[in-house]
Structure formats: C-alpha cells, structure tokens
Amino acid sequence: MEKLKKYLGPLFIVTLSVLVLFTIYTIFLLQGTARVVNYAGIIRGATQREIKLEIAAIPNDTLIKELDGIIDELQHGGSQYHLIKLEDKVYQEDLPNLSSYWLALKKEIQISRQTGYKNTNLLDMSETYFHLADHVVRDAEIYSQHLVNRLEWLEICMVINIAALLLILLLYHFQSIRLRKQYHTLSTTAYVDIQTGLDNKSSCEKQLRNAQFLDKHVGILMFDMNNLKEINDSLGHAAGDGVIQNFARMLRLSVPEHHFVGRFGGDEFLVILYHTDAIVLDTIISSLHEKVKEFNQKSSDTKISYAVGKAHSSWYAEQVTLKVLFEKADHNMYQNKTAMKTVSILY
C-alpha cells in the first residue's frame, strides 16, 4: 500500500501531462477542421457562383484557379490556405469523388464556352457537384463534432485527474502534519524522564552544553536524595520509585514553571534558573523544605531526605559558563551531603 501511495502522485502527474498534450493536439485538429469546414463550404458556394458566371458568359479563370488550389489542399493539406488533411475515413472517401467530378465539371465549362451552356449538361452537373460538396462539408462537420466530443472527454479526464492530485496532496499534507506531530512527540519523549515527567539526563546535558558566558542572573540548584538504597532494600523498589516520584512532584511545584527542572540521574535532580536573583534560590529551597516536611509528617513508612547545593553567577568575580556553575553547585551539594552524614553519625 505504501509503495502504491508513493507512485500514485507521479503516475497522476504523468497522466495529466499526457492528457494536456492530447488536449492541445485535439484543439489544433479542431481549429484545422474548422478551417476545412469553412473552405469546403466555400467551394460549394463558389462553384455555383462560377456556373452562374459561365451561364452569363462571364468567364472567371481566377476563381477556377482558386477552387483548384482549395480542393488540392483539402485533399493533401497545404500552406496557402492553411488547410490540414483530415484523417477521417468517410471524408477521405467522399473528397476524391468531389475532386474527380470537379475535373469533369471544368471540362464541361470549357465546352460551354465554345458551344453555349444550353448545349451542355452544365446545370445538371453543377447540381450533382453541389450535392457532392455538401457531403464533404457534412463529413468534415461530423469529424469536427467527434473532436469536440473527444475534447469534452479529455476535459472530464483532466478534471478527475486534477481532483485526484488535489486529494493526494491533501493526504500528503495530513500525513505531513501527522509525521510532524509524531516527530514532536518522539522529540519530546526523547528528553522526558518517564518515571517523573521531568526533563531527563539527556535534556540536562543538552542544557549544560551551552558554552556561553553567563550574565549575573543565573542560578543552579543540585539535589541528591538520601537513604534511597536503604528504602529499596527494606521496602522494595516500588517504595523507592514512589519516593523519587513524590520528590520530583514537590520539586516541580516549588520551582516557578518557566524554569528548568530535570532528573540528572537516578536520585539526582537539577534546577536551572535564568534571569533570577540569588535570593530566589533560598526561596525555592525553603518552599521545597516545607512540602517535604508536610509529606514526611503524613507518611509513616517512607521519609524523604535530600542534600542540596546551590550556585549563582553573581557570586563569582570571573565569568562562568553553565557547566562551571553546575560543577560548583554539585560540589556544594556533596559538601552538604557530607555534613548531613556527619551530623547523623554524631547523633
């Protein structure tokens, strides 16, 4: 089916091109046929005029010569009167009869000039010639109508073909929209941590690859959860996963929505704040502390504990990149973690 869809567009384009060429050719034939019909009618009327002139003893060899030229072009085509040769069987059968009878009629005209038309069959022959010419005109008209019918058929085929092409383009358009949505979904999924819904490690690393020097309004918070291994060992990994998910949820609620929050590793979380004063770091830490405290009071089995490190670009005299600021926050986080372990041992 996919292969068929792949070739449908080009197939309809080729078909449309062929139809256009046939249409152009048919129009050319129709125009040529119209001239043939016109000149076939001319020889029918002009011959009668020539006979009247002969009866009136007013010979007109110029008119006879013109009729010779027209009849010859009707048979073979030519450039003097721009006539084409109609490829119609009935027309090609009747036209030689007309041409032959014209030769006979011209001989009768010569006899009439010598003996007088009353001593010839000029009138009867001209009447017969008129009927033969009438047949030729009718044949050309029938052929012309055949071309008109063909042109109408070609027009219908082109309309159907164009409609099909538009439908295919519409399908391609919807497919393109669907693929873009899929790409967006996949791109989003590629940078989302499935367990927490936060940005994943790849997304964090993408942020940290920015090598530009920071202004004085960028802050980073680095979090590392404590005792996660003990929870997994004693209560199971499901309990550990629940702790991670709850911490991620509270962290996201504590950080304003437009700032970056990501899961940097199994139990590590990264917050990046742009256009922010250093005091906001403490505000976020305080907000998270209150949420975790409330959670721990309600939870009897699992308690959330974490270490945090912070760094702000305004604290350093030299210019720093995001990667350098991250390393400083990470270092401060491990110092905080060590301090928490020391306090735990002492008490």
mmCIF file of C-alpha atoms in Angstrom:
data_model
loop_
_atom_site.group_PDB
_atom_site.id
_atom_site.type_symbol
_atom_site.label_atom_id
_atom_site.label_comp_id
_atom_site.label_asym_id
_atom_site.label_seq_id
_atom_site.Cartn_x
_atom_site.Cartn_y
_atom_site.Cartn_z
ATOM 1 C CA MET A 1 0.000 0.000 0.000
ATOM 2 C CA GLU A 2 2.854 2.372 0.854
ATOM 3 C CA LYS A 3 4.531 1.648 -2.491
ATOM 4 C CA LEU A 4 1.235 2.379 -4.249
ATOM 5 C CA LYS A 5 0.890 5.694 -2.409
ATOM 6 C CA LYS A 6 4.487 6.507 -3.318
ATOM 7 C CA TYR A 7 3.867 6.114 -7.051
ATOM 8 C CA LEU A 8 0.305 7.483 -7.215
ATOM 9 C CA GLY A 9 1.388 11.133 -7.296
ATOM 10 C CA PRO A 10 3.932 10.763 -10.133
ATOM 11 C CA LEU A 11 1.507 8.493 -12.012
ATOM 12 C CA PHE A 12 -1.262 11.113 -11.936
ATOM 13 C CA ILE A 13 1.201 13.854 -12.913
ATOM 14 C CA VAL A 14 2.366 11.836 -15.941
ATOM 15 C CA THR A 15 -1.263 11.060 -16.830
ATOM 16 C CA LEU A 16 -2.182 14.732 -16.562
ATOM 17 C CA SER A 17 0.764 15.676 -18.782
ATOM 18 C CA VAL A 18 -0.361 13.151 -21.425
ATOM 19 C CA LEU A 19 -3.940 14.450 -21.221
ATOM 20 C CA VAL A 20 -2.729 18.036 -21.649
ATOM 21 C CA LEU A 21 -0.714 17.051 -24.725
ATOM 22 C CA PHE A 22 -3.694 15.199 -26.221
ATOM 23 C CA THR A 23 -5.903 18.186 -25.452
ATOM 24 C CA ILE A 24 -3.507 20.593 -27.182
ATOM 25 C CA TYR A 25 -3.310 18.269 -30.188
ATOM 26 C CA THR A 26 -7.106 17.912 -30.300
ATOM 27 C CA ILE A 27 -7.549 21.694 -30.147
ATOM 28 C CA PHE A 28 -5.073 22.001 -33.024
ATOM 29 C CA LEU A 29 -7.077 19.448 -35.034
ATOM 30 C CA LEU A 30 -10.327 21.184 -34.127
ATOM 31 C CA GLN A 31 -9.013 24.518 -35.335
ATOM 32 C CA GLY A 32 -7.773 22.915 -38.546
ATOM 33 C CA THR A 33 -11.085 21.102 -39.029
ATOM 34 C CA ALA A 34 -12.967 24.367 -38.595
ATOM 35 C CA ARG A 35 -10.955 25.820 -41.489
ATOM 36 C CA VAL A 36 -11.655 22.695 -43.568
ATOM 37 C CA VAL A 37 -15.400 23.015 -42.903
ATOM 38 C CA ASN A 38 -15.224 26.685 -43.848
ATOM 39 C CA TYR A 39 -13.343 26.105 -47.113
ATOM 40 C CA ALA A 40 -15.431 23.069 -48.017
ATOM 41 C CA GLY A 41 -18.428 25.373 -47.759
ATOM 42 C CA ILE A 42 -16.602 27.979 -49.858
ATOM 43 C CA ILE A 43 -16.006 25.587 -52.747
ATOM 44 C CA ARG A 44 -19.649 24.505 -52.559
ATOM 45 C CA GLY A 45 -20.887 28.088 -52.913
ATOM 46 C CA ALA A 46 -18.077 29.420 -55.102
ATOM 47 C CA THR A 47 -18.632 26.676 -57.701
ATOM 48 C CA GLN A 48 -22.284 27.658 -58.004
ATOM 49 C CA ARG A 49 -21.179 31.266 -58.490
ATOM 50 C CA GLU A 50 -18.741 30.130 -61.197
ATOM 51 C CA ILE A 51 -21.516 28.267 -63.013
ATOM 52 C CA LYS A 52 -23.741 31.364 -62.903
ATOM 53 C CA LEU A 53 -20.922 33.438 -64.367
ATOM 54 C CA GLU A 54 -20.396 30.923 -67.150
ATOM 55 C CA ILE A 55 -24.112 30.923 -67.960
ATOM 56 C CA ALA A 56 -23.911 34.715 -68.066
ATOM 57 C CA ALA A 57 -20.932 34.373 -70.443
ATOM 58 C CA ILE A 58 -18.587 35.976 -67.903
ATOM 59 C CA PRO A 59 -15.687 33.535 -67.591
ATOM 60 C CA ASN A 60 -13.616 33.741 -64.390
ATOM 61 C CA ASP A 61 -10.448 31.661 -64.646
ATOM 62 C CA THR A 62 -9.071 33.237 -61.459
ATOM 63 C CA LEU A 63 -11.948 31.770 -59.466
ATOM 64 C CA ILE A 64 -11.432 28.374 -61.100
ATOM 65 C CA LYS A 65 -7.752 28.516 -60.180
ATOM 66 C CA GLU A 66 -8.636 29.347 -56.561
ATOM 67 C CA LEU A 67 -11.055 26.416 -56.466
ATOM 68 C CA ASP A 68 -8.299 24.150 -57.820
ATOM 69 C CA GLY A 69 -5.973 25.250 -55.013
ATOM 70 C CA ILE A 70 -8.599 24.813 -52.288
ATOM 71 C CA ILE A 71 -9.622 21.327 -53.466
ATOM 72 C CA ASP A 72 -5.973 20.268 -53.670
ATOM 73 C CA GLU A 73 -5.290 21.490 -50.083
ATOM 74 C CA LEU A 74 -8.446 19.794 -48.841
ATOM 75 C CA GLN A 75 -7.010 16.535 -50.151
ATOM 76 C CA HIS A 76 -3.372 16.904 -49.166
ATOM 77 C CA GLY A 77 -3.107 19.891 -46.811
ATOM 78 C CA GLY A 78 -1.071 22.977 -47.614
ATOM 79 C CA SER A 79 0.232 26.367 -46.589
ATOM 80 C CA GLN A 80 -1.567 28.727 -48.980
ATOM 81 C CA TYR A 81 -4.933 28.350 -47.248
ATOM 82 C CA HIS A 82 -3.502 26.696 -44.098
ATOM 83 C CA LEU A 83 -5.659 23.599 -44.518
ATOM 84 C CA ILE A 84 -4.927 20.241 -42.890
ATOM 85 C CA LYS A 85 -5.564 16.758 -44.188
ATOM 86 C CA LEU A 86 -8.405 15.270 -42.179
ATOM 87 C CA GLU A 87 -7.691 11.679 -41.155
ATOM 88 C CA ASP A 88 -11.336 10.668 -41.400
ATOM 89 C CA LYS A 89 -12.260 7.575 -43.434
ATOM 90 C CA VAL A 90 -15.629 8.798 -44.772
ATOM 91 C CA TYR A 91 -14.234 12.238 -45.586
ATOM 92 C CA GLN A 92 -11.286 10.705 -47.423
ATOM 93 C CA GLU A 93 -13.699 8.532 -49.454
ATOM 94 C CA ASP A 94 -16.017 11.418 -50.488
ATOM 95 C CA LEU A 95 -13.344 14.020 -51.210
ATOM 96 C CA PRO A 96 -11.724 12.162 -54.203
ATOM 97 C CA ASN A 97 -15.200 11.811 -55.761
ATOM 98 C CA LEU A 98 -15.667 15.564 -55.433
ATOM 99 C CA SER A 99 -12.217 16.223 -56.881
ATOM 100 C CA SER A 100 -12.825 13.923 -59.857
ATOM 101 C CA TYR A 101 -16.207 15.478 -60.501
ATOM 102 C CA TRP A 102 -14.623 18.932 -60.372
ATOM 103 C CA LEU A 103 -12.292 17.931 -63.200
ATOM 104 C CA ALA A 104 -15.287 16.759 -65.213
ATOM 105 C CA LEU A 105 -17.165 19.960 -64.427
ATOM 106 C CA LYS A 106 -14.236 22.078 -65.609
ATOM 107 C CA LYS A 107 -14.236 20.218 -68.942
ATOM 108 C CA GLU A 108 -17.945 20.893 -69.246
ATOM 109 C CA ILE A 109 -17.255 24.600 -68.587
ATOM 110 C CA GLN A 110 -14.778 24.665 -71.473
ATOM 111 C CA ILE A 111 -17.345 23.017 -73.765
ATOM 112 C CA SER A 112 -19.972 25.537 -72.603
ATOM 113 C CA ARG A 113 -17.678 28.429 -73.557
ATOM 114 C CA GLN A 114 -17.380 27.020 -77.066
ATOM 115 C CA THR A 115 -20.947 25.853 -77.757
ATOM 116 C CA GLY A 116 -23.024 27.669 -75.154
ATOM 117 C CA TYR A 117 -24.266 26.249 -71.890
ATOM 118 C CA LYS A 118 -27.588 25.183 -73.439
ATOM 119 C CA ASN A 119 -25.747 22.579 -75.464
ATOM 120 C CA THR A 120 -24.115 21.072 -72.310
ATOM 121 C CA ASN A 121 -25.037 19.352 -69.056
ATOM 122 C CA LEU A 122 -23.550 22.220 -67.066
ATOM 123 C CA LEU A 123 -26.590 22.889 -64.900
ATOM 124 C CA ASP A 124 -27.207 19.229 -64.055
ATOM 125 C CA MET A 125 -23.540 18.613 -63.346
ATOM 126 C CA SER A 126 -23.311 21.686 -61.117
ATOM 127 C CA GLU A 127 -26.277 20.376 -59.131
ATOM 128 C CA THR A 128 -24.599 16.998 -58.718
ATOM 129 C CA TYR A 129 -21.370 18.720 -57.765
ATOM 130 C CA PHE A 130 -23.263 20.766 -55.159
ATOM 131 C CA HIS A 131 -24.553 17.562 -53.505
ATOM 132 C CA LEU A 132 -21.059 16.008 -53.534
ATOM 133 C CA ALA A 133 -19.622 19.143 -51.932
ATOM 134 C CA ASP A 134 -22.450 19.081 -49.401
ATOM 135 C CA HIS A 135 -21.424 15.524 -48.419
ATOM 136 C CA VAL A 136 -17.826 16.658 -47.940
ATOM 137 C CA VAL A 137 -18.947 19.571 -45.735
ATOM 138 C CA ARG A 138 -21.125 17.217 -43.694
ATOM 139 C CA ASP A 139 -18.249 14.724 -43.309
ATOM 140 C CA ALA A 140 -15.964 17.492 -42.014
ATOM 141 C CA GLU A 141 -18.651 18.726 -39.615
ATOM 142 C CA ILE A 142 -19.203 15.196 -38.249
ATOM 143 C CA TYR A 143 -15.456 14.804 -37.769
ATOM 144 C CA SER A 144 -15.362 18.203 -36.072
ATOM 145 C CA GLN A 145 -18.116 17.109 -33.675
ATOM 146 C CA HIS A 146 -16.147 13.948 -32.983
ATOM 147 C CA LEU A 147 -13.189 16.127 -31.983
ATOM 148 C CA VAL A 148 -15.447 18.262 -29.781
ATOM 149 C CA ASN A 149 -16.675 15.095 -28.050
ATOM 150 C CA ARG A 150 -13.094 13.943 -27.603
ATOM 151 C CA LEU A 151 -12.169 17.339 -26.163
ATOM 152 C CA GLU A 152 -15.040 17.155 -23.681
ATOM 153 C CA TRP A 153 -13.922 13.665 -22.658
ATOM 154 C CA LEU A 154 -10.347 14.899 -22.197
ATOM 155 C CA GLU A 155 -11.587 17.808 -20.098
ATOM 156 C CA ILE A 156 -13.545 15.424 -17.853
ATOM 157 C CA CYS A 157 -10.477 13.189 -17.506
ATOM 158 C CA MET A 158 -8.305 16.191 -16.623
ATOM 159 C CA VAL A 159 -10.798 17.392 -14.021
ATOM 160 C CA ILE A 160 -10.848 13.906 -12.460
ATOM 161 C CA ASN A 161 -7.066 13.739 -12.624
ATOM 162 C CA ILE A 162 -6.619 17.176 -11.043
ATOM 163 C CA ALA A 163 -9.151 16.262 -8.337
ATOM 164 C CA ALA A 164 -7.181 13.079 -7.656
ATOM 165 C CA LEU A 165 -3.930 15.061 -7.484
ATOM 166 C CA LEU A 166 -5.508 17.543 -5.068
ATOM 167 C CA LEU A 167 -6.736 14.633 -2.955
ATOM 168 C CA ILE A 168 -3.249 13.107 -2.951
ATOM 169 C CA LEU A 169 -1.730 16.471 -1.997
ATOM 170 C CA LEU A 170 -4.306 16.757 0.777
ATOM 171 C CA LEU A 171 -3.431 13.266 2.004
ATOM 172 C CA TYR A 172 0.279 14.126 1.879
ATOM 173 C CA HIS A 173 -0.480 17.314 3.817
ATOM 174 C CA PHE A 174 -2.328 15.433 6.555
ATOM 175 C CA GLN A 175 0.401 12.788 6.578
ATOM 176 C CA SER A 176 2.983 15.550 6.940
ATOM 177 C CA ILE A 177 1.051 17.009 9.884
ATOM 178 C CA ARG A 178 0.808 13.560 11.462
ATOM 179 C CA LEU A 179 4.535 12.927 10.957
ATOM 180 C CA ARG A 180 5.386 16.321 12.427
ATOM 181 C CA LYS A 181 3.250 15.510 15.463
ATOM 182 C CA GLN A 182 4.932 12.115 15.781
ATOM 183 C CA TYR A 183 8.341 13.757 15.445
ATOM 184 C CA HIS A 184 7.404 16.311 18.089
ATOM 185 C CA THR A 185 6.141 13.540 20.372
ATOM 186 C CA LEU A 186 9.282 11.477 19.834
ATOM 187 C CA SER A 187 11.492 14.535 20.307
ATOM 188 C CA THR A 188 9.647 15.371 23.494
ATOM 189 C CA THR A 189 9.770 11.764 24.709
ATOM 190 C CA ALA A 190 13.494 11.610 24.000
ATOM 191 C CA TYR A 191 14.050 14.370 26.578
ATOM 192 C CA VAL A 192 11.442 13.346 29.167
ATOM 193 C CA ASP A 193 12.020 11.106 32.149
ATOM 194 C CA ILE A 194 9.141 8.625 32.005
ATOM 195 C CA GLN A 195 9.096 7.946 35.744
ATOM 196 C CA THR A 196 8.869 11.564 36.948
ATOM 197 C CA GLY A 197 7.687 13.517 33.908
ATOM 198 C CA LEU A 198 10.645 15.902 34.309
ATOM 199 C CA ASP A 199 13.357 16.514 31.723
ATOM 200 C CA ASN A 200 15.727 13.543 31.640
ATOM 201 C CA LYS A 201 19.524 13.292 31.828
ATOM 202 C CA SER A 202 19.914 13.912 28.073
ATOM 203 C CA SER A 203 17.921 17.108 28.393
ATOM 204 C CA CYS A 204 20.044 18.202 31.383
ATOM 205 C CA GLU A 205 23.247 17.555 29.468
ATOM 206 C CA LYS A 206 21.877 19.449 26.483
ATOM 207 C CA GLN A 207 21.335 22.468 28.733
ATOM 208 C CA LEU A 208 24.843 22.219 30.169
ATOM 209 C CA ARG A 209 26.468 22.079 26.718
ATOM 210 C CA ASN A 210 25.816 25.803 26.320
ATOM 211 C CA ALA A 211 29.338 27.239 26.405
ATOM 212 C CA GLN A 212 28.374 30.927 26.516
ATOM 213 C CA PHE A 213 29.412 33.017 29.479
ATOM 214 C CA LEU A 214 26.546 33.759 31.833
ATOM 215 C CA ASP A 215 25.285 37.117 32.983
ATOM 216 C CA LYS A 216 24.868 37.811 36.706
ATOM 217 C CA HIS A 217 21.329 36.450 36.964
ATOM 218 C CA VAL A 218 21.646 32.675 36.556
ATOM 219 C CA GLY A 219 21.332 30.174 39.383
ATOM 220 C CA ILE A 220 21.625 26.407 39.741
ATOM 221 C CA LEU A 221 20.314 24.043 42.400
ATOM 222 C CA MET A 222 21.572 20.476 42.639
ATOM 223 C CA PHE A 223 19.683 17.881 44.723
ATOM 224 C CA ASP A 224 20.700 14.387 45.789
ATOM 225 C CA MET A 225 18.273 12.173 47.701
ATOM 226 C CA ASN A 226 19.474 10.420 50.859
ATOM 227 C CA ASN A 227 18.841 6.857 52.008
ATOM 228 C CA LEU A 228 17.258 5.745 48.719
ATOM 229 C CA LYS A 229 19.223 2.481 48.730
ATOM 230 C CA GLU A 230 18.028 1.672 52.252
ATOM 231 C CA ILE A 231 14.407 2.269 51.221
ATOM 232 C CA ASN A 232 14.807 -0.002 48.171
ATOM 233 C CA ASP A 233 16.449 -2.719 50.288
ATOM 234 C CA SER A 234 13.952 -2.608 53.141
ATOM 235 C CA LEU A 235 10.673 -1.676 51.443
ATOM 236 C CA GLY A 236 11.300 -2.646 47.829
ATOM 237 C CA HIS A 237 11.950 -0.747 44.628
ATOM 238 C CA ALA A 238 8.286 0.239 44.301
ATOM 239 C CA ALA A 239 8.607 2.228 47.505
ATOM 240 C CA GLY A 240 11.841 3.765 46.262
ATOM 241 C CA ASP A 241 10.195 4.734 42.992
ATOM 242 C CA GLY A 242 7.356 6.330 44.950
ATOM 243 C CA VAL A 243 9.825 8.424 46.938
ATOM 244 C CA ILE A 244 11.506 9.627 43.730
ATOM 245 C CA GLN A 245 8.167 10.473 42.110
ATOM 246 C CA ASN A 246 6.909 12.362 45.150
ATOM 247 C CA PHE A 247 10.137 14.314 45.488
ATOM 248 C CA ALA A 248 10.080 15.187 41.766
ATOM 249 C CA ARG A 249 6.482 16.373 42.088
ATOM 250 C CA MET A 250 7.242 18.589 45.078
ATOM 251 C CA LEU A 251 10.373 19.973 43.445
ATOM 252 C CA ARG A 252 8.455 20.888 40.314
ATOM 253 C CA LEU A 253 5.781 22.621 42.413
ATOM 254 C CA SER A 254 8.449 24.583 44.291
ATOM 255 C CA VAL A 255 10.155 25.940 41.145
ATOM 256 C CA PRO A 256 8.349 28.532 39.010
ATOM 257 C CA GLU A 257 7.006 26.901 35.855
ATOM 258 C CA HIS A 258 9.207 28.748 33.348
ATOM 259 C CA HIS A 259 12.451 27.460 34.940
ATOM 260 C CA PHE A 260 14.190 24.205 34.053
ATOM 261 C CA VAL A 261 13.792 21.148 36.316
ATOM 262 C CA GLY A 262 15.381 17.838 35.337
ATOM 263 C CA ARG A 263 16.281 14.439 36.711
ATOM 264 C CA PHE A 264 20.051 14.313 36.299
ATOM 265 C CA GLY A 265 20.457 10.732 37.443
ATOM 266 C CA GLY A 266 18.811 8.024 39.490
ATOM 267 C CA ASP A 267 18.429 10.134 42.636
ATOM 268 C CA GLU A 268 19.872 13.480 41.478
ATOM 269 C CA PHE A 269 17.889 16.484 40.285
ATOM 270 C CA LEU A 270 18.964 19.685 38.547
ATOM 271 C CA VAL A 271 17.272 23.100 38.603
ATOM 272 C CA ILE A 272 18.421 25.925 36.311
ATOM 273 C CA LEU A 273 17.025 29.405 36.835
ATOM 274 C CA TYR A 274 17.575 32.199 34.311
ATOM 275 C CA HIS A 275 17.023 35.922 34.945
ATOM 276 C CA THR A 276 16.851 35.249 38.661
ATOM 277 C CA ASP A 277 18.459 36.854 41.725
ATOM 278 C CA ALA A 278 20.344 34.682 44.202
ATOM 279 C CA ILE A 279 17.667 35.145 46.873
ATOM 280 C CA VAL A 280 15.240 33.095 44.753
ATOM 281 C CA LEU A 281 17.436 30.014 45.321
ATOM 282 C CA ASP A 282 16.739 30.165 49.060
ATOM 283 C CA THR A 283 13.039 30.803 48.402
ATOM 284 C CA ILE A 284 12.807 27.603 46.331
ATOM 285 C CA ILE A 285 14.778 25.580 48.899
ATOM 286 C CA SER A 286 12.505 26.847 51.664
ATOM 287 C CA SER A 287 9.357 26.032 49.676
ATOM 288 C CA LEU A 288 10.601 22.524 48.949
ATOM 289 C CA HIS A 289 11.562 22.031 52.595
ATOM 290 C CA GLU A 290 8.027 22.841 53.750
ATOM 291 C CA LYS A 291 6.471 20.458 51.218
ATOM 292 C CA VAL A 292 8.818 17.628 52.143
ATOM 293 C CA LYS A 293 8.250 18.262 55.861
ATOM 294 C CA GLU A 294 4.482 18.026 55.367
ATOM 295 C CA PHE A 295 4.898 14.839 53.315
ATOM 296 C CA ASN A 296 7.106 13.189 55.949
ATOM 297 C CA GLN A 297 4.601 14.022 58.667
ATOM 298 C CA LYS A 298 1.857 12.209 56.786
ATOM 299 C CA SER A 299 3.973 9.237 55.661
ATOM 300 C CA SER A 300 4.628 6.547 58.222
ATOM 301 C CA ASP A 301 6.807 4.234 56.114
ATOM 302 C CA THR A 302 8.992 6.374 53.840
ATOM 303 C CA LYS A 303 10.679 9.605 54.721
ATOM 304 C CA ILE A 304 12.218 11.899 52.126
ATOM 305 C CA SER A 305 15.674 13.298 52.842
ATOM 306 C CA TYR A 306 17.939 15.145 50.464
ATOM 307 C CA ALA A 307 21.099 17.194 50.155
ATOM 308 C CA VAL A 308 21.187 20.412 48.160
ATOM 309 C CA GLY A 309 23.884 22.542 46.631
ATOM 310 C CA LYS A 310 23.435 25.968 45.155
ATOM 311 C CA ALA A 311 25.463 28.342 42.988
ATOM 312 C CA HIS A 312 24.720 31.710 41.421
ATOM 313 C CA SER A 313 26.659 33.506 38.710
ATOM 314 C CA SER A 314 26.722 36.732 40.753
ATOM 315 C CA TRP A 315 28.835 35.056 43.453
ATOM 316 C CA TYR A 316 31.935 34.789 41.238
ATOM 317 C CA ALA A 317 34.164 37.579 40.045
ATOM 318 C CA GLU A 318 35.198 35.719 36.904
ATOM 319 C CA GLN A 319 32.768 34.879 34.116
ATOM 320 C CA VAL A 320 31.410 31.355 34.276
ATOM 321 C CA THR A 321 29.618 29.027 31.886
ATOM 322 C CA LEU A 322 26.609 26.925 32.814
ATOM 323 C CA LYS A 323 28.847 23.859 33.059
ATOM 324 C CA VAL A 324 31.171 25.589 35.533
ATOM 325 C CA LEU A 325 28.236 26.861 37.586
ATOM 326 C CA PHE A 326 26.823 23.319 37.654
ATOM 327 C CA GLU A 327 30.125 21.924 38.928
ATOM 328 C CA LYS A 328 30.172 24.496 41.735
ATOM 329 C CA ALA A 329 26.577 23.662 42.731
ATOM 330 C CA ASP A 330 27.385 19.939 42.556
ATOM 331 C CA HIS A 331 30.418 20.467 44.765
ATOM 332 C CA ASN A 332 28.325 22.400 47.297
ATOM 333 C CA MET A 333 25.697 19.665 47.226
ATOM 334 C CA TYR A 334 28.261 16.980 48.134
ATOM 335 C CA GLN A 335 29.566 19.189 50.938
ATOM 336 C CA ASN A 336 26.007 19.456 52.239
ATOM 337 C CA LYS A 337 25.588 15.684 51.969
ATOM 338 C CA THR A 338 28.822 15.072 53.869
ATOM 339 C CA ALA A 339 27.750 17.490 56.557
ATOM 340 C CA MET A 340 24.392 15.710 56.900
ATOM 341 C CA LYS A 341 26.161 12.349 57.311
ATOM 342 C CA THR A 342 28.477 13.836 59.967
ATOM 343 C CA VAL A 343 25.514 15.147 61.906
ATOM 344 C CA SER A 344 23.829 11.773 61.609
ATOM 345 C CA ILE A 345 26.896 9.989 62.997
ATOM 346 C CA LEU A 346 27.253 12.438 65.886
ATOM 347 C CA TYR A 347 23.663 11.972 66.952
#
